[in-house]
Coordinates of C-alpha atoms (C1' of nucleotides) in Angstrom, one line a residue:
Chain A
M19 CA 35.7 -16.9 9.0
I20 CA 32.0 -17.5 8.2
A21 CA 31.9 -20.4 10.6
A22 CA 33.2 -18.2 13.3
L23 CA 30.6 -15.6 12.5
L24 CA 27.9 -18.2 12.8
Q25 CA 29.3 -19.4 16.1
T26 CA 29.6 -15.9 17.6
L27 CA 26.1 -14.9 16.6
S28 CA 24.7 -18.3 17.7
A29 CA 26.3 -18.1 21.1
H30 CA 25.0 -14.6 21.6
H31 CA 21.5 -14.9 20.3
G32 CA 20.6 -18.5 20.7
P33 CA 18.6 -20.7 18.3
Q34 CA 16.3 -18.7 16.0
A35 CA 13.9 -21.4 14.9
W36 CA 12.5 -19.6 11.9
W37 CA 9.4 -21.3 10.5
P38 CA 9.4 -24.1 13.2
A39 CA 7.6 -27.2 12.0
S40 CA 5.7 -25.2 9.4
D41 CA 4.0 -26.5 6.3
R42 CA 6.1 -26.0 3.2
F43 CA 3.6 -23.9 1.3
E44 CA 3.0 -21.9 4.4
I45 CA 6.7 -20.9 4.3
V46 CA 6.3 -19.8 0.7
V47 CA 3.3 -17.6 1.5
G48 CA 5.1 -16.3 4.6
A49 CA 8.2 -15.4 2.5
L50 CA 6.1 -13.2 0.3
L51 CA 4.0 -11.7 3.0
V52 CA 6.9 -10.6 5.1
Q53 CA 8.4 -8.5 2.3
R54 CA 9.2 -5.0 3.7
T55 CA 7.0 -5.7 6.8
T56 CA 7.5 -7.0 10.3
W57 CA 7.0 -10.7 10.9
H58 CA 4.3 -9.7 13.4
N59 CA 2.2 -8.3 10.6
A60 CA 2.9 -11.0 8.2
K61 CA 2.0 -13.6 10.8
R62 CA -1.4 -12.0 11.3
A63 CA -2.1 -12.3 7.6
L64 CA -0.9 -15.9 7.7
E65 CA -3.3 -16.6 10.5
Q66 CA -6.3 -15.2 8.7
L67 CA -5.4 -17.3 5.7
R68 CA -5.2 -20.3 7.9
D69 CA -8.6 -19.6 9.6
R70 CA -10.1 -19.2 6.2
G71 CA -8.6 -22.6 5.2
A72 CA -6.7 -21.0 2.4
L73 CA -3.2 -22.3 3.2
S74 CA -2.9 -24.9 0.5
V75 CA -1.8 -24.4 -3.1
A76 CA -5.2 -25.3 -4.5
R77 CA -7.3 -23.4 -2.0
L78 CA -5.3 -20.2 -2.2
A79 CA -5.4 -20.2 -6.0
A80 CA -9.1 -20.5 -5.7
V81 CA -9.8 -17.6 -3.3
A82 CA -11.4 -14.6 -5.0
P83 CA -8.9 -11.7 -5.5
R84 CA -10.9 -9.3 -3.3
E85 CA -11.3 -11.8 -0.6
L86 CA -7.6 -12.6 -0.7
E87 CA -6.8 -8.9 -0.4
R88 CA -9.0 -8.6 2.7
L89 CA -7.4 -11.6 4.4
I90 CA -3.8 -10.4 4.0
R91 CA -4.4 -6.8 4.6
P92 CA -2.3 -6.6 7.8
A93 CA 0.8 -7.5 5.9
G94 CA 0.7 -4.3 3.9
F95 CA 0.9 -3.8 0.1
F96 CA -2.1 -6.1 0.1
R97 CA -3.2 -5.5 -3.4
A98 CA 0.2 -6.3 -4.9
K99 CA 0.8 -9.2 -2.6
A100 CA -2.6 -10.7 -3.2
A101 CA -2.0 -10.8 -6.9
R102 CA 1.4 -12.2 -6.5
L103 CA 0.3 -14.9 -4.0
R104 CA -2.4 -15.9 -6.4
S105 CA 0.0 -16.0 -9.3
L106 CA 2.6 -18.0 -7.3
A107 CA 0.0 -20.5 -6.1
R108 CA -1.1 -21.1 -9.7
F109 CA 2.5 -21.5 -10.8
I110 CA 3.2 -24.2 -8.1
D111 CA -0.1 -25.9 -9.0
R112 CA 0.8 -25.9 -12.7
A113 CA 4.2 -27.3 -11.9
G114 CA 2.6 -30.3 -10.1
G115 CA 3.1 -29.1 -6.5
L116 CA 6.1 -28.4 -4.4
T117 CA 7.1 -32.1 -4.4
A118 CA 7.3 -32.0 -8.2
L119 CA 9.6 -28.9 -8.0
D120 CA 11.9 -30.9 -5.7
A121 CA 13.2 -32.7 -8.7
L122 CA 14.6 -29.6 -10.3
E123 CA 18.3 -28.8 -10.1
T124 CA 19.0 -25.8 -7.7
G125 CA 20.1 -23.3 -10.4
L126 CA 17.1 -24.1 -12.6
L127 CA 14.7 -23.9 -9.7
R128 CA 16.1 -20.6 -8.6
Q129 CA 15.6 -19.3 -12.2
R130 CA 12.0 -20.6 -12.2
L131 CA 11.3 -18.8 -8.9
L132 CA 12.8 -15.6 -10.1
E133 CA 10.5 -15.6 -13.1
Q134 CA 7.5 -15.3 -10.8
P135 CA 6.0 -11.8 -10.1
G136 CA 7.0 -10.6 -6.7
V137 CA 9.8 -13.0 -6.3
G138 CA 13.2 -11.3 -6.3
C139 CA 16.6 -12.7 -5.3
E140 CA 16.0 -12.6 -1.6
T141 CA 12.6 -14.2 -1.6
A142 CA 13.8 -16.8 -4.1
D143 CA 16.7 -17.7 -1.9
V144 CA 14.5 -17.8 1.2
I145 CA 12.3 -20.3 -0.5
L146 CA 15.3 -22.3 -1.8
G147 CA 16.8 -22.5 1.7
Y148 CA 13.8 -23.0 3.9
V149 CA 11.3 -24.8 1.6
F150 CA 13.6 -26.8 -0.7
G151 CA 16.4 -27.4 1.7
R152 CA 19.1 -26.2 -0.8
P153 CA 22.3 -24.7 0.6
T154 CA 21.7 -21.0 0.1
F155 CA 22.7 -17.8 1.8
V156 CA 20.1 -15.1 1.8
V157 CA 21.5 -11.7 1.2
D158 CA 19.2 -9.1 2.8
T159 CA 19.7 -5.5 3.9
Y160 CA 21.2 -6.6 7.2
A161 CA 23.6 -9.0 5.5
R162 CA 24.5 -6.2 3.1
R163 CA 25.4 -3.8 5.9
L164 CA 27.2 -6.5 7.9
F165 CA 29.5 -7.7 5.2
G166 CA 30.0 -4.2 3.9
R167 CA 31.7 -3.5 7.2
L168 CA 33.4 -6.8 7.9
D169 CA 35.2 -6.5 4.6
A170 CA 36.1 -2.9 5.4
P171 CA 38.7 -2.0 2.8
R172 CA 36.6 -3.3 -0.1
T173 CA 33.8 -1.0 -1.0
G174 CA 30.6 -2.0 -2.7
L175 CA 30.5 -5.8 -2.6
S176 CA 27.7 -6.9 -4.8
D177 CA 25.0 -9.2 -3.4
A178 CA 26.2 -11.9 -5.6
E179 CA 29.7 -11.6 -4.3
I180 CA 28.5 -11.7 -0.7
K181 CA 26.4 -14.8 -1.5
Q182 CA 29.3 -16.6 -3.2
R183 CA 31.7 -15.9 -0.4
V184 CA 29.4 -17.2 2.3
E185 CA 28.3 -20.2 0.3
A186 CA 32.0 -21.0 -0.5
S187 CA 32.9 -21.4 3.1
L188 CA 29.7 -22.7 4.6
T189 CA 27.8 -25.5 2.8
D190 CA 25.6 -26.8 5.5
V191 CA 21.9 -26.1 4.8
D192 CA 20.8 -25.7 8.4
G193 CA 23.9 -23.5 9.1
L194 CA 23.1 -21.2 6.2
N195 CA 19.5 -20.9 7.2
E196 CA 20.4 -20.2 10.8
L197 CA 23.0 -17.7 9.8
H198 CA 20.5 -15.6 7.9
A199 CA 18.1 -15.7 10.8
L200 CA 20.8 -14.8 13.2
I201 CA 22.0 -11.8 11.0
V202 CA 18.4 -10.5 11.0
A203 CA 18.1 -11.0 14.8
H204 CA 21.5 -9.3 15.3
G205 CA 20.5 -6.4 13.2
K206 CA 17.3 -5.9 15.0
S207 CA 18.7 -6.0 18.5
Y208 CA 21.7 -3.8 17.8
C209 CA 21.0 -1.5 14.9
R210 CA 18.2 0.5 16.4
A211 CA 18.5 -0.2 20.1
R212 CA 22.0 1.2 20.6
P213 CA 23.8 4.1 19.0
I214 CA 27.1 2.2 19.4
C215 CA 27.5 -1.5 19.6
E216 CA 29.0 -1.6 23.1
S217 CA 27.7 -5.0 24.0
C218 CA 27.6 -6.3 20.4
P219 CA 29.4 -9.6 20.0
L220 CA 31.0 -8.3 16.8
R221 CA 32.1 -5.1 18.5
R222 CA 32.4 -2.0 16.3
R223 CA 32.9 -4.1 13.2
C224 CA 29.3 -5.4 13.1
G225 CA 28.2 -2.5 10.9
F226 CA 25.0 -1.8 12.8
S227 CA 26.2 1.2 14.5
R228 CA 24.0 4.2 13.9
A229 CA 26.9 6.6 14.4
R230 CA 28.2 6.0 10.9
S231 CA 30.7 8.8 10.9
S232 CA 32.4 7.6 14.1
N233 CA 32.8 4.2 12.8
R234 CA 34.3 4.7 9.4
A235 CA 37.6 3.0 8.5
Chain B
dC6 C1' 3.9 13.3 14.3
dA7 C1' 7.8 11.0 11.6
dC8 C1' 10.0 7.0 10.8
dC9 C1' 10.5 2.2 9.8
dA10 C1' 9.9 -3.0 8.8
dG11 C1' 13.1 -10.1 7.1
dG12 C1' 11.5 -6.4 -1.0
dG13 C1' 10.0 -6.0 -5.7
dT14 C1' 8.9 -3.4 -9.8
dG15 C1' 8.8 -0.1 -13.3
dG16 C1' 10.4 4.3 -14.9
dT17 C1' 14.1 7.9 -15.4
dT18 C1' 18.8 9.7 -15.8
Chain C
dA12 C1' 24.3 0.8 -13.6
dA13 C1' 22.6 4.0 -10.1
dC14 C1' 18.8 6.3 -8.6
dC15 C1' 13.7 7.1 -7.8
dA16 C1' 8.6 6.6 -6.5
dC17 C1' 5.5 3.5 -5.4
dC18 C1' 3.1 0.0 -2.9
dA19 C1' 0.1 0.2 2.6
dT20 C1' -0.4 -1.7 7.3
dG21 C1' 0.8 -1.5 12.2
dG22 C1' 4.3 -0.5 15.9
dT23 C1' 7.3 2.9 18.3

DNA sequence: CACCAGGGTGGTT
DNA sequence: AACCACCATGGT
């Protein structure tokens, strides 16, 4: 079921290559910056941080708050995100770096991440999957809509239920990471671009149709 | 011009 | 537990 979904989306959209050959801490920073923004804008902020030489745990934690706000401005919510980035960098630093956090069991690590300001379920799971290589399915707005439709008769699956179901039938880290990226790509290319998913690989069941009333069970 | 993008948080009902 | 307003820039 889930494996088939991955296969279908993969065949249709190709490899997504999220965070290709990227530094681990850079992925953490990117995960925060991209919240409720386009990757295009998050990437700009990331580049400015890189140009400033601030893309390491110690350097980022040392950047003056106002300066940090200025650097990440393109990513939006820059005041909140600057404070959270700073806080997160200091947390990782206190913990002894990302490699020290590698030793933590997944459940505990997730818990630690969720305690950090600005890190909710989605961001925590992105970091778990792409930074720490833990088998994790990231439930985002696209996944929510998709599975809400695929499991048509059932209404209101919680994020935790979606997460559990996917992780129960797909345990491969790379597969899970790729699935999340593919679901986002799928949502982007079919949700807004077309009123009805005529050429959608998942047909009308994909849940990204804008004509909600014409597609209800 | 209105709407939205790879969320999270705090307050209100 | 389900809503709500807010955060803010850049693209369409």
